[in-house]
Amino acid sequence: MGAGAIAAQGGAPDTWWYPGSGKTFAASQDYPNAQGTLRVQVEGGAVKTRGHAFFEPLGANGRACVTCHQPADAMSLSAATAQQRWTASNGHDPLFAAIDGSNCPILPQDQRASHSLLLERGLFRVQLPWPMTAWNGRPVTPDFDIEVVRDPNGCNSAPGYGPKAGNISVYRRPRPVANMKYLLAVGFVFDPKQGFALPLSPEDGRMMSGNIMADNRAGTLRIQMQDAAHGHLQAGKPLTDAQVRQITDFEMRVFTAQQTDAHGNDLSSMGANGGPNHLRVSAPGALGAIGTPVWSEFAAWEKLSPEQAATLTPKQLEFRKSVARGARVFREKMFLITDSAGINSRIGFGNPVRNSCVFCHNMSQMGNDVAPGQVDLGTTTMPFADSMPDLPLFRITCRGRPHPHYGRVIYTMDPGFAMTSGKCADVGKITLQSMRGLSARAPFFSNGLARDLRGIVDYYDRRYSIGYTEQEKQDLVNLMSVL
């Protein structure tokens, strides 16, 4: 399998998937990480990668798609893996290409500090046009002004960069390219967060889910691929139709999830349905839509038979019960959701609205939202976001109607969906990610705000004043560690 398995936390540098390696991508491969083992599974069998557009370097910087979508990192990229590559290559791996693998191309590229956002937070620079363009390439006139308040890396104020030069640089985590049938699934014929009909794909006329990119600037896989080839691979020409079809075919057949936990438990044993094979054979569904509660895969572990329990060590038994409890906390622990655009401004809901985690993380098997549209959790916007002084800070001033929760003036490290829609009301909105393979791809949230799984729980607890007990927090962490 490629160059072997790479651990998300502390694996050997020589296990990296190199562009153009020509190895065979196995039909099923396990990768160890700190929380157990991740499994990557390809429907239809092994894939020969020589000459394959996902695995071959297609641009000037020597990268391939696989560079930033590593199998052992659940088809994403962890900060730990970036650190391993820096050490192994002395900073010369194509991963650290100046265009986006450094904090800014104007910085000295041989210095580790110039790549600190990738190494410490797993972030790539994304340069967006200002004013923005919609997913279909049409220009958008924004209803807000943007000013640079803080620019620690120079890519929003140096000559050729920033609003005056017609661009904005933000820093984001790479999204996984696996389990795509769930991410492309459409649960509504309209965006219930804004009340608009879903746009139709110009390629096949199907409704677009809006779940492909953090800011929904690419409505289809084809558009996303062309955007990535141009911006991240520095390809001199667009991908051919054959290359697009080849990458699409591969991405639609890859499934990934944790297969064993940190205590050696097989997540598909004793009545549970963990692991990627369950994703492969299942269909996207919502809580209540097909009678499959989110994370019910692990319900059987809460009431193991005496015979089953006798085969486990006390630690293994307690861990399994903790995972099952975490699933119930996820579904049943109610709290007040406040001042979150895309939730509290959603049609039919007020501010606050009382619900649980499944209000947004409701797709069975995956944990993303079946309702299209973006949500602002506050992870990039003051006063809810952590300080994060290594990221730029922008001041957004609404020209017309104030933002429903922040007012007329907003301070944010990433305007999010507003950089696609041009609407002040969308500042801070980000597309919710799937929750599979979390153990392999820290840190979390679009800007790497949470360094580990506990950081996710602590952020939500703080943001919405949930009041989790210490046991509930640990149960949630254990649940997320097996997804």
XYZ file of N, CA and C in Angstrom, residues 292-445:
462
model
N -33.264 5.695 11.997
C -31.917 5.336 12.392
C -31.294 6.483 13.184
N -31.364 6.448 14.500
C -30.778 7.528 15.300
C -29.284 7.667 15.039
N -28.796 8.893 15.058
C -27.385 9.152 14.838
C -26.549 8.442 15.890
N -25.527 7.740 15.423
C -24.586 6.961 16.242
C -25.257 5.807 16.972
N -26.375 5.331 16.444
C -26.985 4.119 16.993
C -26.139 2.889 16.683
N -25.087 3.071 15.877
C -24.162 1.978 15.596
C -23.608 1.342 16.870
N -23.559 2.144 17.944
C -22.901 1.675 19.165
C -23.865 1.440 20.322
N -25.167 1.447 20.031
C -26.164 1.302 21.093
C -26.053 -0.041 21.807
N -25.707 -1.094 21.072
C -25.647 -2.430 21.665
C -24.597 -2.535 22.760
N -23.612 -1.648 22.734
C -22.538 -1.720 23.731
C -22.984 -1.297 25.128
N -24.096 -0.603 25.211
C -24.538 -0.150 26.528
C -25.132 -1.301 27.341
N -25.598 -2.337 26.649
C -26.223 -3.463 27.354
C -25.664 -4.777 26.806
N -24.384 -4.985 27.022
C -23.755 -6.223 26.579
C -24.216 -7.382 27.446
N -24.319 -8.542 26.864
C -24.712 -9.731 27.624
C -23.585 -10.119 28.577
N -23.892 -10.861 29.636
C -22.842 -11.332 30.548
C -21.760 -12.119 29.826
N -22.149 -12.895 28.817
C -21.177 -13.671 28.068
C -20.230 -12.754 27.280
N -20.791 -11.711 26.668
C -19.952 -10.765 25.933
C -19.035 -10.008 26.882
N -19.589 -9.539 27.987
C -18.802 -8.768 28.947
C -17.649 -9.582 29.512
N -17.854 -10.873 29.653
C -16.825 -11.737 30.250
C -15.596 -11.849 29.355
N -15.730 -11.552 28.067
C -14.591 -11.661 27.151
C -13.751 -10.386 27.116
N -14.172 -9.350 27.828
C -13.496 -8.054 27.808
C -12.787 -7.778 29.125
N -11.708 -7.009 29.053
C -11.076 -6.525 30.282
C -11.963 -5.439 30.875
N -11.801 -5.123 32.149
C -12.613 -4.042 32.737
C -12.486 -2.724 31.965
N -11.282 -2.375 31.486
C -11.104 -1.135 30.743
C -11.830 -1.190 29.401
N -11.759 -2.317 28.731
C -12.458 -2.460 27.456
C -13.963 -2.359 27.640
N -14.466 -2.992 28.679
C -15.898 -2.968 28.946
C -16.375 -1.555 29.255
N -15.659 -0.861 30.118
C -16.066 0.493 30.487
C -15.980 1.429 29.292
N -14.953 1.253 28.460
C -14.827 2.122 27.289
C -16.016 1.939 26.361
N -16.412 0.700 26.123
C -17.555 0.464 25.237
C -18.832 1.086 25.799
N -19.032 0.959 27.091
C -20.207 1.570 27.707
C -20.134 3.094 27.612
N -18.929 3.633 27.748
C -18.751 5.083 27.642
C -19.098 5.583 26.246
N -18.687 4.854 25.211
C -19.023 5.238 23.841
C -20.536 5.269 23.647
N -21.222 4.241 24.145
C -22.686 4.187 24.008
C -23.345 5.330 24.772
N -22.812 5.632 25.962
C -23.364 6.782 26.714
C -23.129 8.076 25.956
N -21.936 8.204 25.345
C -21.638 9.413 24.582
C -22.605 9.618 23.430
N -23.013 8.523 22.799
C -23.989 8.625 21.707
C -25.322 9.153 22.218
N -25.714 8.706 23.419
C -26.978 9.199 23.986
C -26.859 10.656 24.397
N -25.726 11.046 24.976
C -25.517 12.460 25.320
C -25.596 13.313 24.059
N -24.972 12.846 23.000
C -24.973 13.565 21.728
C -26.392 13.798 21.227
N -27.243 12.783 21.380
C -28.621 12.890 20.874
C -29.571 13.563 21.856
N -29.353 13.365 23.147
C -30.391 13.688 24.132
C -30.089 14.871 25.044
N -28.839 15.269 25.203
C -28.508 16.382 26.095
C -28.978 17.680 25.458
N -29.986 18.296 26.037
C -30.572 19.497 25.468
C -29.907 20.748 26.025
N -29.794 21.778 25.181
C -29.234 23.051 25.614
C -29.768 24.148 24.704
N -29.532 25.387 25.083
C -30.021 26.524 24.316
C -28.971 26.947 23.290
N -29.356 26.926 22.026
C -28.489 27.361 20.941
C -28.825 28.815 20.643
N -27.831 29.683 20.759
C -28.086 31.117 20.663
C -27.150 31.796 19.668
N -27.664 32.855 19.050
C -26.870 33.777 18.239
C -25.986 33.081 17.216
N -26.536 32.066 16.563
C -25.788 31.325 15.550
C -26.510 31.439 14.215
N -25.962 32.256 13.321
C -26.568 32.427 12.009
C -26.593 31.085 11.275
N -27.697 30.804 10.615
C -27.879 29.525 9.968
C -28.604 28.530 10.848
N -28.657 28.821 12.138
C -29.433 28.001 13.075
C -30.571 28.845 13.624
N -30.223 29.885 14.355
C -31.257 30.737 14.949
C -31.952 31.609 13.915
N -31.300 31.821 12.770
C -31.955 32.559 11.687
C -32.634 31.621 10.702
N -32.597 30.318 11.005
C -33.193 29.310 10.142
C -34.716 29.441 10.151
N -35.335 29.156 9.040
C -36.784 29.297 8.923
C -37.493 28.433 9.962
N -38.392 29.051 10.742
C -39.197 28.310 11.695
C -38.578 28.169 13.071
N -37.330 28.661 13.261
C -36.683 28.559 14.563
C -36.407 29.952 15.109
N -36.378 30.052 16.424
C -36.141 31.335 17.054
C -34.762 31.427 17.652
N -34.564 32.447 18.463
C -33.293 32.677 19.132
C -33.572 33.012 20.599
N -33.313 32.071 21.510
C -32.630 30.786 21.303
C -33.585 29.690 20.853
N -32.991 28.548 20.505
C -33.754 27.347 20.221
C -33.164 26.234 21.076
N -34.020 25.424 21.656
C -33.561 24.356 22.539
C -33.467 23.052 21.757
N -32.274 22.468 21.753
C -32.091 21.194 21.062
C -30.777 20.576 21.509
N -30.363 19.517 20.817
C -29.133 18.809 21.167
C -28.161 18.872 19.990
N -27.045 18.147 20.080
C -26.051 18.147 19.011
C -26.633 17.693 17.684
N -27.630 16.797 17.732
C -28.183 16.263 16.490
C -29.059 17.265 15.747
N -29.294 18.420 16.335
C -30.036 19.451 15.621
C -29.325 19.788 14.307
N -27.993 19.813 14.347
C -27.206 20.081 13.140
C -26.447 18.853 12.652
N -25.971 18.042 13.574
C -25.209 16.845 13.194
C -26.172 15.659 13.145
N -26.996 15.633 12.116
C -28.148 14.734 12.118
C -28.120 13.633 11.073
N -27.137 13.609 10.187
C -27.115 12.562 9.180
C -26.600 11.263 9.786
N -27.410 10.229 9.715
C -26.991 8.947 10.261
C -25.737 8.466 9.546
N -24.894 7.767 10.281
C -23.601 7.242 9.843
C -22.489 8.288 9.698
N -22.841 9.575 9.575
C -21.808 10.564 9.268
C -21.747 11.734 10.245
N -22.894 12.239 10.687
C -22.890 13.353 11.624
C -22.824 14.728 10.995
N -22.892 14.840 9.661
C -23.028 16.171 9.079
C -24.512 16.500 8.964
N -24.852 17.635 8.387
C -26.231 18.122 8.389
C -26.928 17.744 7.084
N -28.086 17.103 7.194
C -28.835 16.768 5.978
C -29.481 18.007 5.373
N -29.625 19.059 6.166
C -30.202 20.304 5.663
C -29.098 21.147 5.041
N -29.184 21.479 3.766
C -28.126 22.251 3.114
C -27.957 23.625 3.762
N -26.787 24.194 3.569
C -26.528 25.535 4.057
C -25.445 25.585 5.109
N -24.922 26.780 5.338
C -23.797 26.978 6.238
C -24.257 27.535 7.593
N -23.417 27.323 8.615
C -23.753 27.693 9.989
C -22.583 28.447 10.614
N -22.885 29.435 11.437
C -21.857 30.152 12.187
C -21.855 29.670 13.636
N -20.813 28.948 14.019
C -20.657 28.495 15.399
C -19.834 29.478 16.222
N -19.315 30.505 15.572
C -18.492 31.471 16.290
C -17.023 31.113 16.338
N -16.605 30.041 15.660
C -15.221 29.585 15.768
C -14.222 30.540 15.125
N -14.682 31.407 14.221
C -13.760 32.337 13.568
C -14.068 33.798 13.903
N -15.104 34.040 14.697
C -15.623 35.395 14.845
C -15.735 35.790 16.313
N -15.345 37.026 16.595
C -15.442 37.553 17.951
C -16.906 37.869 18.272
N -17.336 37.674 19.534
C -16.525 37.409 20.731
C -16.384 35.938 21.080
N -16.808 35.027 20.216
C -16.852 33.616 20.592
C -15.549 32.874 20.311
N -14.824 33.276 19.271
C -13.609 32.570 18.890
C -12.490 32.814 19.895
N -11.567 31.857 19.981
C -10.350 32.078 20.740
C -9.533 33.154 20.050
N -8.572 33.726 20.765
C -7.810 34.861 20.247
C -7.062 34.528 18.959
N -6.246 33.487 18.937
C -5.517 33.032 17.758
C -4.794 34.189 17.050
N -3.828 34.832 17.733
C -3.147 36.004 17.152
C -2.285 35.688 15.945
N -2.076 34.404 15.629
C -1.294 34.053 14.446
C -2.116 34.110 13.164
N -3.414 34.362 13.278
C -4.284 34.483 12.111
C -4.632 35.949 11.858
N -4.957 36.308 10.614
C -5.370 37.679 10.338
C -6.702 37.997 11.009
N -6.941 39.264 11.229
C -8.220 39.721 11.785
C -8.785 40.798 10.869
N -10.046 40.631 10.495
C -10.711 41.568 9.595
C -11.844 42.277 10.326
N -12.081 43.529 9.933
C -13.260 44.263 10.408
C -14.255 44.350 9.256
N -15.415 43.778 9.486
C -16.494 43.791 8.504
C -17.502 44.859 8.909
N -17.849 45.725 7.987
C -18.862 46.749 8.247
C -20.017 46.555 7.279
N -21.169 46.234 7.821
C -22.355 46.010 6.986
C -22.811 47.329 6.389
N -23.053 47.348 5.102
C -23.492 48.572 4.436
C -24.979 48.833 4.648
N -25.749 47.770 4.713
C -27.193 47.921 4.873
C -27.651 47.396 6.210
N -28.474 46.356 6.177
C -29.006 45.766 7.392
C -27.883 45.149 8.236
N -27.876 45.400 9.537
C -26.840 44.815 10.396
C -26.940 43.291 10.434
N -25.859 42.657 10.815
C -25.874 41.219 11.034
C -26.875 40.899 12.139
N -27.631 39.811 12.020
C -28.689 39.538 13.006
C -28.172 39.287 14.425
N -26.892 38.924 14.575
C -26.378 38.609 15.912
C -25.174 39.449 16.317
N -24.387 39.934 15.354
C -23.177 40.675 15.684
C -23.337 42.192 15.562
N -24.368 42.634 14.869
C -24.527 44.064 14.672
C -23.903 44.545 13.375
N -23.634 45.826 13.296
C -23.155 46.409 12.039
C -21.662 46.189 11.824
N -20.877 46.121 12.901
C -19.430 45.952 12.789
C -19.041 44.597 13.386
N -18.308 43.809 12.604
C -17.961 42.444 13.001
C -16.452 42.257 12.880
N -15.865 41.576 13.857
C -14.445 41.237 13.805
C -14.321 39.725 13.621
N -13.629 39.332 12.566
C -13.544 37.909 12.245
C -12.176 37.563 11.672
N -11.743 36.317 11.890
C -10.501 35.818 11.309
C -10.746 35.163 9.950
N -12.012 34.906 9.649
C -12.375 34.307 8.365
C -13.850 34.603 8.120
N -14.163 35.424 7.109
C -15.572 35.739 6.838
C -16.402 34.543 6.398
N -15.742 33.428 6.047
C -16.474 32.214 5.716
C -17.341 32.350 4.481
N -18.586 31.875 4.595
C -19.510 31.828 3.463
C -19.771 33.218 2.885
N -19.580 34.274 3.668
C -19.778 35.633 3.162
C -18.841 35.945 2.004
N -17.692 35.250 1.946
C -16.764 35.455 0.840
C -17.234 34.773 -0.444
N -18.335 34.049 -0.353
C -18.973 33.474 -1.543
C -20.273 34.193 -1.859
N -21.085 34.410 -0.813
C -22.414 34.995 -1.032
C -22.385 36.509 -1.154
N -21.391 37.156 -0.525
C -21.335 38.607 -0.508
C -22.273 39.238 0.499
N -22.843 38.424 1.396
C -23.830 38.931 2.355
C -23.238 39.060 3.745
N -23.452 40.203 4.344
C -22.985 40.442 5.697
C -23.594 39.436 6.676
N -24.833 39.027 6.424
C -25.512 38.074 7.300
C -24.840 36.712 7.307
N -23.940 36.458 6.333
C -23.277 35.160 6.242
C -21.865 35.157 6.813
N -21.437 36.271 7.398
C -20.097 36.332 7.973
C -19.942 35.262 9.061
N -18.883 34.513 8.969
C -18.596 33.478 9.966
C -19.208 32.129 9.673
N -20.133 32.055 8.732
C -20.763 30.768 8.424
C -19.765 29.834 7.732
N -19.756 28.576 8.168
C -18.873 27.557 7.619
C -19.704 26.294 7.373
N -19.369 25.560 6.330
C -20.030 24.284 6.069
C -19.635 23.265 7.126
N -20.623 22.626 7.747
C -20.329 21.605 8.746
C -19.612 20.423 8.101
N -18.630 19.882 8.791
C -17.901 18.731 8.276
C -18.513 17.432 8.772
N -18.178 16.355 8.076
C -18.538 15.038 8.575
C -17.700 14.750 9.811
N -18.136 13.786 10.604
C -17.439 13.485 11.834
C -16.660 12.175 11.774
N -16.600 11.551 10.627
C -15.866 10.303 10.508
C -14.360 10.549 10.402
N -13.595 9.641 10.989
C -12.139 9.724 10.905
C -11.518 10.833 11.716
N -12.226 11.330 12.730
C -11.705 12.446 13.515
C -10.373 12.125 14.180
N -10.217 10.890 14.659
C -8.997 10.534 15.388
C -7.750 10.659 14.530
N -7.915 10.630 13.222
C -6.766 10.641 12.320
C -6.418 12.018 11.792
N -7.218 13.059 12.065
C -7.012 14.306 11.336
C -7.094 15.566 12.196
N -6.559 15.507 13.407
C -6.492 16.715 14.230
C -5.546 17.739 13.578
N -5.770 19.050 13.824
C -6.780 19.663 14.696
C -8.113 19.855 13.986
N -9.066 20.462 14.712
C -10.454 20.473 14.264
C -11.029 21.883 14.138
N -12.181 21.964 13.498
C -12.838 23.183 13.037
C -12.048 23.722 11.838
